[in-house]
């Protein structure tokens, strides 16, 4: 059986990965797999159940149950745990912070690795898979690897707008968000387990000076130029 085309997109928070990749997938009829959502869902499940993020045995239980019951709706980019739609809660600041914490743990990364591969390889045609270690660890054999980035200033502006438009209440200022993103960048790139880094053969895709439509068009051109769509 032939496997779907896989485009691996890594990069820091707020570089535009999720909005750009989701629309490109819709336009190409591909599936979008947002792996950050899986880490966020684990963080939320731990919070819902009052499980401390350093409580290994209970976290392991959550991971086992999650792997059995998670459902990723490719077309709508929705994440369900059992019957519960977690999508509306995934973008909260708390979900992001707890995701970044659990993402440091090898136990969590090991449990989510086969899930990320399974969800991506079940795509009928092609999948864009975004995260931090997709080109380096999850799909080192991806058809294209992209490292998507943007200036810290621009990323903070976008994250604030995203919080506002998603109706997530926040009293954080632009500077607060900039500091939080810089801290997240540090945590994601300095951890021992699968740190965020550009794969040697990844193409750098800097969206600082692009608006969303330009970035979408440019990513589609790139995928088509490689004969993948
Ligand atoms: O992309 P995001 O902001 O939704 O990711 C949430 C956190 O999960 C972020 O701190 C990095 C981590 N993450 C990761 O370590 N590996 C991935 N493949 C995806 C996300």
Coordinates of N, CA and C and ligand atoms in Angstrom, one line a residue:
X1 N 0.9 -1.2 0.0 CA 0.0 0.0 0.0 C 0.9 1.2 0.0
X2 N 0.6 2.2 -0.8 CA 1.4 3.4 -0.8 C 1.0 4.3 0.3
X3 N 2.0 5.0 0.9 CA 1.6 5.9 2.0 C 1.3 7.3 1.5
X4 N 0.5 8.0 2.2 CA 0.2 9.4 1.8 C 1.5 10.2 1.7
X5 N 1.4 11.3 1.0 CA 2.5 12.3 1.0 C 2.5 12.9 2.4
X6 N 3.7 13.1 2.9 CA 3.8 13.7 4.2 C 4.7 15.0 4.1
X7 N 4.1 16.1 4.5 CA 4.9 17.4 4.6 C 5.1 17.7 6.1
X8 N 6.3 17.7 6.6 CA 6.6 18.0 8.0 C 6.8 19.5 8.1
X9 N 6.1 20.1 9.1 CA 6.3 21.5 9.3 C 6.6 21.7 10.8
X10 N 7.8 22.1 11.1 CA 8.2 22.4 12.5 C 8.5 23.9 12.6
X11 N 8.5 24.4 13.9 CA 8.8 25.8 14.1 C 8.2 26.3 15.4
X12 N 8.6 27.5 15.8 CA 8.1 28.0 17.1 C 6.7 28.4 17.1
X13 N 6.2 28.6 18.4 CA 4.8 29.1 18.6 C 4.6 30.4 17.9
X14 N 3.4 30.5 17.2 CA 3.0 31.8 16.6 C 3.7 32.0 15.3
X15 N 4.4 31.0 14.7 CA 5.0 31.3 13.4 C 3.9 31.2 12.3
X16 N 2.7 30.8 12.6 CA 1.6 30.7 11.6 C 1.4 29.3 11.2
X17 N 2.0 28.3 11.8 CA 1.9 27.0 11.3 C 0.5 26.5 11.2
X18 N -0.3 26.6 12.3 CA -1.6 26.0 12.2 C -2.6 26.7 11.2
X19 N -2.6 28.0 11.2 CA -3.6 28.6 10.3 C -3.2 28.4 8.8
X20 N -1.9 28.5 8.6 CA -1.4 28.3 7.2 C -1.6 26.8 6.7
X21 N -1.2 25.9 7.6 CA -1.2 24.5 7.2 C -2.7 24.0 7.0
X22 N -3.6 24.5 7.9 CA -5.0 24.1 7.9 C -5.6 24.5 6.5
X23 N -5.3 25.7 6.1 CA -5.9 26.2 4.9 C -5.3 25.5 3.7
X24 N -4.0 25.4 3.7 CA -3.4 24.7 2.5 C -4.0 23.3 2.4
X25 N -4.2 22.6 3.5 CA -4.7 21.2 3.4 C -6.1 21.3 2.9
X26 N -6.9 22.2 3.3 CA -8.3 22.3 2.8 C -8.3 22.5 1.3
X27 N -7.4 23.5 0.8 CA -7.3 23.8 -0.6 C -6.8 22.6 -1.4
X28 N -5.9 21.8 -0.9 CA -5.4 20.6 -1.6 C -6.2 19.4 -1.4
X29 N -7.1 19.4 -0.5 CA -7.9 18.1 -0.2 C -7.0 17.2 0.6
X30 N -6.1 17.7 1.4 CA -5.2 16.9 2.2 C -5.7 17.0 3.7
X31 N -5.0 16.2 4.5 CA -5.4 16.2 5.9 C -4.4 17.0 6.7
X32 N -4.9 17.7 7.7 CA -4.0 18.5 8.6 C -3.9 17.8 10.0
X33 N -2.7 17.6 10.4 CA -2.5 17.0 11.7 C -1.7 17.9 12.6
X34 N -2.3 18.5 13.6 CA -1.7 19.5 14.5 C -1.3 18.7 15.7
X35 N 0.0 18.4 15.8 CA 0.5 17.5 16.9 C 0.5 18.2 18.2
X36 N 0.6 19.6 18.2 CA 0.6 20.4 19.4 C -0.7 20.1 20.1
X37 N -1.8 19.9 19.4 CA -3.1 19.7 20.0 C -3.1 18.5 20.9
X38 N -2.3 17.5 20.5 CA -2.2 16.2 21.3 C -1.6 16.5 22.7
X39 N -0.5 17.3 22.6 CA 0.2 17.7 23.9 C -0.7 18.6 24.7
X40 N -1.4 19.5 24.1 CA -2.4 20.3 24.8 C -3.5 19.5 25.4
X41 N -4.0 18.5 24.7 CA -5.1 17.7 25.2 C -4.6 16.9 26.5
X42 N -3.4 16.4 26.5 CA -2.8 15.7 27.6 C -2.8 16.7 28.8
X43 N -2.3 17.9 28.6 CA -2.3 18.9 29.6 C -3.7 19.2 30.2
X44 N -4.6 19.3 29.3 CA -6.0 19.6 29.8 C -6.6 18.4 30.5
X45 N -6.3 17.2 30.1 CA -6.9 16.0 30.8 C -6.3 16.0 32.2
X46 N -5.0 16.3 32.3 CA -4.4 16.2 33.6 C -5.0 17.3 34.5
X47 N -5.3 18.5 34.0 CA -5.9 19.6 34.8 C -7.3 19.2 35.2
X48 N -8.1 18.6 34.2 CA -9.5 18.2 34.5 C -9.5 17.2 35.6
X49 N -8.5 16.3 35.7 CA -8.6 15.2 36.7 C -7.7 15.5 37.9
X50 N -7.2 16.8 38.0 CA -6.4 17.1 39.1 C -5.2 16.3 39.3
X51 N -4.6 15.9 38.1 CA -3.4 15.1 38.2 C -2.2 16.0 38.0
X52 N -1.3 15.9 38.9 CA -0.1 16.8 38.9 C 0.7 16.4 37.6
X53 N 1.3 17.4 37.0 CA 2.1 17.1 35.8 C 3.4 16.3 36.0
X54 N 3.7 16.2 37.3 CA 4.9 15.4 37.6 C 4.5 14.0 38.2
X55 N 3.2 13.7 38.2 CA 2.8 12.4 38.8 C 2.8 11.4 37.6
X56 N 4.0 10.7 37.5 CA 4.2 9.8 36.4 C 3.2 8.7 36.2
X57 N 2.9 7.9 37.3 CA 1.9 6.8 37.1 C 0.5 7.3 36.7
X58 N 0.0 8.4 37.2 CA -1.3 8.9 36.8 C -1.3 9.4 35.4
X59 N -0.2 10.1 35.1 CA 0.0 10.6 33.7 C 0.0 9.5 32.7
X60 N 0.6 8.4 33.1 CA 0.7 7.2 32.2 C -0.7 6.7 31.9
X61 N -1.5 6.7 33.0 CA -2.9 6.2 32.8 C -3.6 7.1 31.8
X62 N -3.4 8.4 32.0 CA -4.1 9.3 31.0 C -3.6 9.1 29.6
X63 N -2.3 8.9 29.4 CA -1.8 8.6 28.1 C -2.3 7.4 27.5
X64 N -2.5 6.3 28.3 CA -3.0 5.0 27.7 C -4.4 5.2 27.3
X65 N -5.2 5.9 28.2 CA -6.6 6.1 27.8 C -6.8 7.0 26.6
X66 N -5.9 8.0 26.6 CA -6.0 9.0 25.5 C -5.7 8.3 24.2
X67 N -4.6 7.5 24.2 CA -4.3 6.8 22.9 C -5.4 5.9 22.4
X68 N -6.2 5.4 23.3 CA -7.3 4.5 22.9 C -8.5 5.3 22.4
X69 N -8.7 6.5 23.0 CA -10.0 7.2 22.8 C -9.9 8.5 21.9
X70 N -8.7 8.9 21.6 CA -8.6 10.1 20.8 C -9.0 9.9 19.4
X71 N -9.7 11.0 18.9 CA -10.1 11.0 17.5 C -9.8 12.3 16.9
X72 N -9.1 12.3 15.8 CA -8.7 13.5 15.1 C -9.6 13.6 13.8
X73 N -10.4 14.6 13.7 CA -11.3 14.8 12.6 C -10.5 15.6 11.5
X74 N -10.0 14.9 10.5 CA -9.1 15.5 9.6 C -9.7 16.7 8.9
X75 N -11.0 16.6 8.4 CA -11.5 17.7 7.6 C -11.7 19.0 8.4
X76 N -12.2 18.8 9.7 CA -12.5 20.0 10.5 C -11.3 20.4 11.5
X77 N -10.3 19.6 11.5 CA -9.2 19.7 12.4 C -9.7 19.8 13.9
X78 N -10.6 18.8 14.2 CA -11.2 18.8 15.6 C -10.6 17.6 16.3
X79 N -10.4 17.8 17.6 CA -9.9 16.7 18.4 C -10.9 16.3 19.5
X80 N -11.3 15.0 19.4 CA -12.2 14.5 20.4 C -11.5 13.5 21.3
X81 N -11.8 13.5 22.6 CA -11.4 12.5 23.5 C -12.7 11.8 23.9
X82 N -12.9 10.5 23.5 CA -14.2 9.9 23.6 C -15.2 10.7 22.9
X83 N -16.3 11.2 23.6 CA -17.3 12.0 22.9 C -17.1 13.5 23.1
X84 N -16.1 13.8 23.9 CA -15.9 15.2 24.2 C -15.0 15.9 23.2
X85 N -15.6 17.0 22.7 CA -14.8 17.9 21.7 C -13.9 18.8 22.5
X86 N -12.6 18.5 22.4 CA -11.6 19.4 23.2 C -11.2 20.6 22.4
X87 N -11.6 20.7 21.1 CA -11.1 21.7 20.2 C -11.2 23.2 20.8
X88 N -12.4 23.5 21.3 CA -12.6 24.9 21.8 C -11.6 25.3 22.9
X89 N -11.1 24.3 23.7 CA -10.3 24.6 24.8 C -8.8 24.6 24.5
X90 N -8.4 24.1 23.3 CA -7.0 23.8 23.0 C -6.1 25.0 23.0
X91 N -6.7 26.2 22.6 CA -5.9 27.4 22.4 C -5.7 28.2 23.7
X92 N -6.2 27.7 24.8 CA -6.0 28.6 26.0 C -4.6 28.6 26.5
X93 N -4.2 29.7 27.2 CA -2.9 29.8 27.7 C -2.5 28.7 28.6
X94 N -3.4 28.2 29.4 CA -3.2 27.1 30.4 C -2.8 25.8 29.6
X95 N -3.6 25.6 28.5 CA -3.4 24.4 27.8 C -2.0 24.4 27.1
X96 N -1.6 25.6 26.6 CA -0.3 25.8 26.0 C 0.9 25.6 27.0
X97 N 0.7 26.1 28.2 CA 1.7 26.0 29.3 C 1.9 24.6 29.7
X98 N 0.7 23.9 30.0 CA 0.9 22.5 30.5 C 1.4 21.6 29.3
X99 N 1.0 21.9 28.1 CA 1.6 21.2 27.0 C 3.1 21.3 26.9
X100 N 3.6 22.5 27.1 CA 5.0 22.7 27.0 C 5.7 21.9 28.1
X101 N 5.1 21.8 29.3 CA 5.7 21.1 30.4 C 5.7 19.6 30.1
X102 N 4.5 19.0 29.7 CA 4.5 17.6 29.5 C 5.3 17.2 28.3
X103 N 5.5 18.1 27.4 CA 6.3 17.8 26.1 C 7.7 17.6 26.4
X104 N 8.2 17.9 27.7 CA 9.6 17.7 28.0 C 9.8 16.2 28.4
X105 N 8.7 15.5 28.7 CA 8.8 14.2 29.3 C 8.9 13.1 28.3
X106 N 10.0 12.3 28.3 CA 10.2 11.3 27.3 C 9.0 10.3 27.3
X107 N 8.4 10.0 28.5 CA 7.3 9.1 28.6 C 6.1 9.6 27.7
X108 N 5.9 10.9 27.8 CA 4.8 11.5 27.0 C 5.1 11.5 25.5
X109 N 6.3 11.9 25.2 CA 6.7 11.9 23.7 C 6.7 10.5 23.1
X110 N 7.1 9.5 23.9 CA 7.1 8.1 23.4 C 5.7 7.6 23.2
X111 N 4.8 8.0 24.1 CA 3.4 7.6 23.9 C 2.7 8.2 22.8
X112 N 3.1 9.5 22.5 CA 2.4 10.2 21.4 C 3.0 10.0 20.0
X113 N 4.2 9.4 20.0 CA 4.8 9.2 18.7 C 4.0 8.3 17.8
X114 N 3.7 7.0 18.2 CA 2.9 6.2 17.3 C 1.6 6.7 16.9
X115 N 1.0 7.5 17.9 CA -0.3 8.1 17.6 C -0.2 9.2 16.5
X116 N 0.9 10.0 16.5 CA 1.1 11.0 15.5 C 1.3 10.3 14.1
X117 N 2.0 9.2 14.1 CA 2.3 8.5 12.9 C 1.0 7.9 12.3
X118 N 0.2 7.3 13.3 CA -1.0 6.6 12.8 C -2.0 7.7 12.3
X119 N -2.2 8.8 13.0 CA -3.2 9.8 12.5 C -2.7 10.3 11.2
X120 N -1.5 10.5 11.0 CA -1.0 11.1 9.7 C -1.1 10.1 8.6
X121 N -0.7 8.9 8.9 CA -0.6 7.9 7.8 C -2.0 7.4 7.4
X122 N -3.1 7.8 8.2 CA -4.4 7.4 7.8 C -5.0 8.4 6.9
X123 N -4.2 9.5 6.5 CA -4.7 10.5 5.6 C -5.0 9.8 4.2
X124 N -6.1 10.1 3.6 CA -6.3 9.4 2.3 C -5.4 9.8 1.2
X125 N -4.9 11.1 1.2 CA -4.1 11.6 0.1 C -2.7 12.0 0.6
X126 N -2.8 13.1 1.3 CA -1.5 13.6 1.8 C -1.8 14.3 3.1
X127 N -0.8 14.5 3.9 CA -1.0 15.2 5.2 C 0.1 16.2 5.5
X128 N -0.3 17.3 6.0 CA 0.7 18.3 6.6 C 0.7 18.1 8.1
X129 N 1.8 17.7 8.6 CA 1.9 17.4 10.1 C 2.8 18.5 10.7
X130 N 2.2 19.2 11.6 CA 3.0 20.3 12.2 C 3.3 20.1 13.7
X131 N 4.4 20.6 14.1 CA 4.9 20.4 15.5 C 6.3 21.0 15.7
X132 N 7.0 20.3 16.5 CA 8.4 20.7 16.9 C 9.5 19.7 16.4
X133 N 9.1 18.5 16.3 CA 10.1 17.4 16.0 C 9.6 16.5 14.9
X134 N 8.8 17.1 14.0 CA 8.2 16.2 13.0 C 9.2 15.8 12.0
X135 N 10.0 16.8 11.5 CA 11.1 16.5 10.5 C 12.3 15.7 11.1
X136 N 12.5 15.9 12.4 CA 13.7 15.3 13.0 C 13.4 13.9 13.6
X137 N 12.2 13.7 14.2 CA 11.9 12.5 14.9 C 10.7 11.7 14.4
X138 N 9.6 12.4 14.2 CA 8.4 11.6 13.8 C 8.4 11.2 12.4
X139 N 8.7 12.0 11.4 CA 8.8 11.7 10.0 C 10.2 12.1 9.5
X140 N 11.3 11.5 9.9 CA 12.6 11.9 9.3 C 12.6 11.6 7.8
X141 N 11.6 10.8 7.3 CA 11.6 10.5 5.8 C 10.5 11.3 5.1
X142 N 10.0 12.4 5.7 CA 9.0 13.2 5.1 C 9.3 13.6 3.7
X143 N 8.3 13.8 2.8 CA 8.6 14.2 1.4 C 9.1 15.6 1.4
X144 N 8.7 16.5 2.2 CA 9.3 17.8 2.4 C 9.3 18.1 3.8
X145 N 10.4 18.8 4.2 CA 10.5 19.3 5.6 C 10.6 20.8 5.6
X146 N 9.8 21.4 6.4 CA 9.8 22.9 6.4 C 10.0 23.4 7.9
X147 N 10.9 24.4 8.0 CA 11.0 25.0 9.3 C 10.4 26.4 9.2
X148 N 9.2 26.5 9.8 CA 8.4 27.8 9.7 C 8.7 28.7 10.9
X149 N 9.1 29.9 10.6 CA 9.5 30.8 11.6 C 9.0 32.2 11.3
X150 N 9.1 33.1 12.3 CA 8.8 34.5 12.2 C 9.4 35.3 13.4
X151 N 9.5 36.6 13.2 CA 10.2 37.3 14.3 C 9.3 37.2 15.6
X152 N 10.0 37.4 16.7 CA 9.3 37.3 18.0 C 8.1 38.3 18.1
X153 N 8.4 39.5 17.7 CA 7.5 40.6 17.7 C 6.2 40.2 16.9
X154 N 6.4 39.7 15.7 CA 5.3 39.4 14.9 C 4.5 38.2 15.4
X155 N 5.2 37.2 16.0 CA 4.5 36.1 16.6 C 3.7 36.5 17.8
X156 N 4.1 37.4 18.6 CA 3.3 37.8 19.7 C 2.1 38.6 19.2
X157 N 2.2 39.4 18.2 CA 1.1 40.1 17.7 C 0.0 39.1 17.2
X158 N 0.5 38.1 16.5 CA -0.5 37.1 16.0 C -1.2 36.3 17.1
X159 N -0.4 36.0 18.1 CA -1.0 35.1 19.2 C -2.0 35.9 19.9
X160 N -1.8 37.2 20.1 CA -2.8 38.1 20.8 C -4.0 38.1 20.0
X161 N -3.9 38.3 18.7 CA -5.0 38.4 17.8 C -5.8 37.1 17.8
X162 N -5.1 36.0 17.8 CA -5.7 34.7 17.8 C -6.5 34.5 19.1
X163 N -6.0 34.9 20.2 CA -6.7 34.8 21.5 C -8.0 35.6 21.5
X164 N -7.8 36.9 20.9 CA -9.0 37.8 20.8 C -10.1 37.2 19.9
X165 N -9.7 36.7 18.7 CA -10.7 36.3 17.8 C -11.3 34.9 18.2
X166 N -10.6 34.1 19.0 CA -11.2 32.9 19.4 C -12.1 33.1 20.7
X167 N -12.2 34.3 21.1 CA -13.0 34.6 22.2 C -12.4 34.2 23.6
X168 N -11.1 33.8 23.6 CA -10.5 33.4 24.8 C -10.2 34.7 25.6
X169 N -10.8 34.8 26.8 CA -10.6 36.0 27.6 C -9.1 36.1 28.1
X170 N -8.5 37.3 27.9 CA -7.1 37.4 28.4 C -6.9 38.9 28.7
X171 N -6.1 39.1 29.8 CA -5.8 40.5 30.1 C -4.3 40.7 29.9
X172 N -3.7 39.8 29.1 CA -2.3 39.9 28.8 C -2.0 40.9 27.7
X173 N -0.9 41.7 27.9 CA -0.5 42.7 27.0 C 0.4 42.1 25.9
X174 N 0.7 42.8 24.9 CA 1.6 42.4 23.8 C 3.0 42.0 24.4
X175 N 3.4 42.8 25.4 CA 4.8 42.5 26.0 C 4.7 41.2 26.8
X176 N 3.6 41.0 27.6 CA 3.4 39.8 28.3 C 3.5 38.6 27.4
X177 N 2.8 38.7 26.3 CA 2.8 37.6 25.3 C 4.1 37.3 24.7
X178 N 4.9 38.4 24.5 CA 6.2 38.3 23.9 C 7.1 37.5 24.9
X179 N 7.0 37.9 26.1 CA 7.8 37.2 27.1 C 7.5 35.8 27.3
X180 N 6.1 35.5 27.2 CA 5.7 34.1 27.4 C 6.2 33.3 26.2
X181 N 6.1 33.9 25.0 CA 6.5 33.1 23.8 C 8.1 32.9 23.9
X182 N 8.8 33.9 24.3 CA 10.3 33.7 24.4 C 10.6 32.6 25.4
X183 N 9.8 32.5 26.5 CA 10.1 31.5 27.5 C 9.7 30.1 26.9
X184 N 8.6 30.1 26.1 CA 8.2 28.8 25.5 C 9.2 28.4 24.5
X185 N 9.8 29.3 23.7 CA 10.8 29.0 22.7 C 12.0 28.3 23.4
X186 N 12.4 28.9 24.6 CA 13.5 28.4 25.4 C 13.2 26.9 25.8
X187 N 12.0 26.8 26.4 CA 11.6 25.4 26.9 C 11.6 24.4 25.8
X188 N 11.1 24.8 24.7 CA 10.9 23.8 23.6 C 12.3 23.5 22.9
X189 N 13.2 24.5 22.9 CA 14.4 24.2 22.1 C 15.6 23.8 23.1
X190 N 15.4 23.9 24.4 CA 16.5 23.6 25.3 C 16.3 22.2 26.0
X191 N 15.1 21.7 25.8 CA 14.8 20.4 26.5 C 15.7 19.3 26.0
X192 N 15.9 18.2 26.8 CA 16.7 17.1 26.4 C 16.0 16.2 25.4
X193 N 14.7 16.1 25.6 CA 14.0 15.1 24.8 C 13.4 15.8 23.5
X194 N 13.9 15.3 22.3 CA 13.4 15.9 21.0 C 13.2 17.4 21.0
X195 N 14.3 18.1 21.3 CA 14.1 19.6 21.3 C 13.7 20.1 19.9
X196 N 13.1 21.3 19.9 CA 12.7 21.9 18.6 C 14.0 22.3 17.9
X197 N 14.2 21.8 16.7 CA 15.3 22.3 15.9 C 15.0 22.0 14.5
X198 N 15.7 22.8 13.6 CA 15.5 22.7 12.2 C 16.2 21.4 11.8
X199 N 15.5 20.5 11.0 CA 16.2 19.4 10.5 C 17.2 19.9 9.4
X200 N 18.3 19.1 9.3 CA 19.4 19.6 8.4 C 18.9 19.8 7.0
X201 N 17.9 19.0 6.6 CA 17.4 19.1 5.2 C 16.1 19.9 5.1
X202 N 15.7 20.7 6.1 CA 14.5 21.4 6.1 C 14.7 22.8 5.4
X203 N 13.6 23.2 4.7 CA 13.6 24.5 4.1 C 13.1 25.5 5.1
X204 N 13.8 26.6 5.2 CA 13.3 27.7 6.2 C 12.3 28.5 5.5
X205 N 11.2 28.7 6.1 CA 10.0 29.4 5.6 C 9.7 30.5 6.6
X206 N 10.1 31.7 6.3 CA 10.0 32.8 7.3 C 8.7 33.7 6.9
X207 N 7.8 33.7 7.8 CA 6.5 34.3 7.5 C 6.4 35.8 8.1
X208 N 7.5 36.3 8.6 CA 7.5 37.6 9.2 C 6.8 38.7 8.4
X209 N 7.2 38.7 7.1 CA 6.8 39.8 6.2 C 5.7 39.3 5.3
X210 N 5.0 38.2 5.6 CA 4.0 37.7 4.7 C 2.6 37.9 5.4
X211 N 1.6 38.2 4.7 CA 0.3 38.1 5.3 C -0.2 36.6 5.1
X212 N -1.3 36.3 5.7 CA -1.7 34.9 5.7 C -1.9 34.3 4.3
X213 N -2.5 35.2 3.4 CA -2.8 34.7 2.1 C -1.5 34.5 1.3
X214 N -0.5 35.3 1.5 CA 0.8 35.2 0.8 C 1.4 33.9 1.3
X215 N 1.4 33.7 2.6 CA 2.0 32.5 3.2 C 1.4 31.2 2.6
X216 N 0.0 31.2 2.6 CA -0.7 30.0 2.1 C -0.3 29.8 0.6
X217 N -0.3 30.8 -0.2 CA 0.0 30.7 -1.6 C 1.4 30.1 -1.8
X218 N 2.3 30.7 -1.0 CA 3.7 30.3 -1.1 C 3.9 28.8 -0.7
X219 N 3.2 28.4 0.4 CA 3.4 27.0 0.8 C 2.8 26.0 -0.3
X220 N 1.7 26.4 -0.8 CA 1.1 25.6 -1.9 C 2.0 25.5 -3.1
X221 N 2.6 26.6 -3.5 CA 3.5 26.6 -4.6 C 4.7 25.7 -4.3
X222 N 5.2 25.7 -3.1 CA 6.3 24.9 -2.7 C 6.0 23.4 -2.8
X223 N 4.8 23.0 -2.3 CA 4.3 21.6 -2.4 C 4.1 21.2 -3.8
X224 N 3.6 22.1 -4.6 CA 3.3 21.7 -6.0 C 4.7 21.7 -6.8
X225 N 5.6 22.6 -6.4 CA 6.9 22.6 -7.2 C 7.6 21.3 -6.9
X226 N 7.3 20.6 -5.9 CA 8.0 19.3 -5.6 C 7.2 18.1 -6.2
X227 N 6.1 18.5 -6.9 CA 5.3 17.4 -7.6 C 4.5 16.6 -6.7
X228 N 4.2 17.1 -5.5 CA 3.4 16.3 -4.5 C 1.9 16.5 -4.6
X229 N 1.5 17.6 -5.2 CA 0.1 17.9 -5.4 C -0.2 18.5 -6.7
Ligands
LIG1 O1 2.3 24.1 18.6 P1 1.7 24.3 20.0 O2 1.9 25.7 20.6 O3 0.2 23.9 20.0 O4 2.4 23.2 21.0 C1 2.1 23.2 22.3 C2 3.4 22.7 23.1 O5 3.6 21.3 22.7 C3 4.6 23.5 22.7 O6 5.2 24.0 23.9 C4 5.6 22.5 22.1 C5 5.0 21.2 22.4 N1 5.0 20.3 21.2 C6 6.1 19.5 21.0 O7 7.0 19.5 21.9 N2 6.2 18.7 20.0 C7 5.3 18.7 19.0 N3 5.4 17.9 18.0 C8 4.2 19.6 19.1 C9 4.1 20.4 20.2

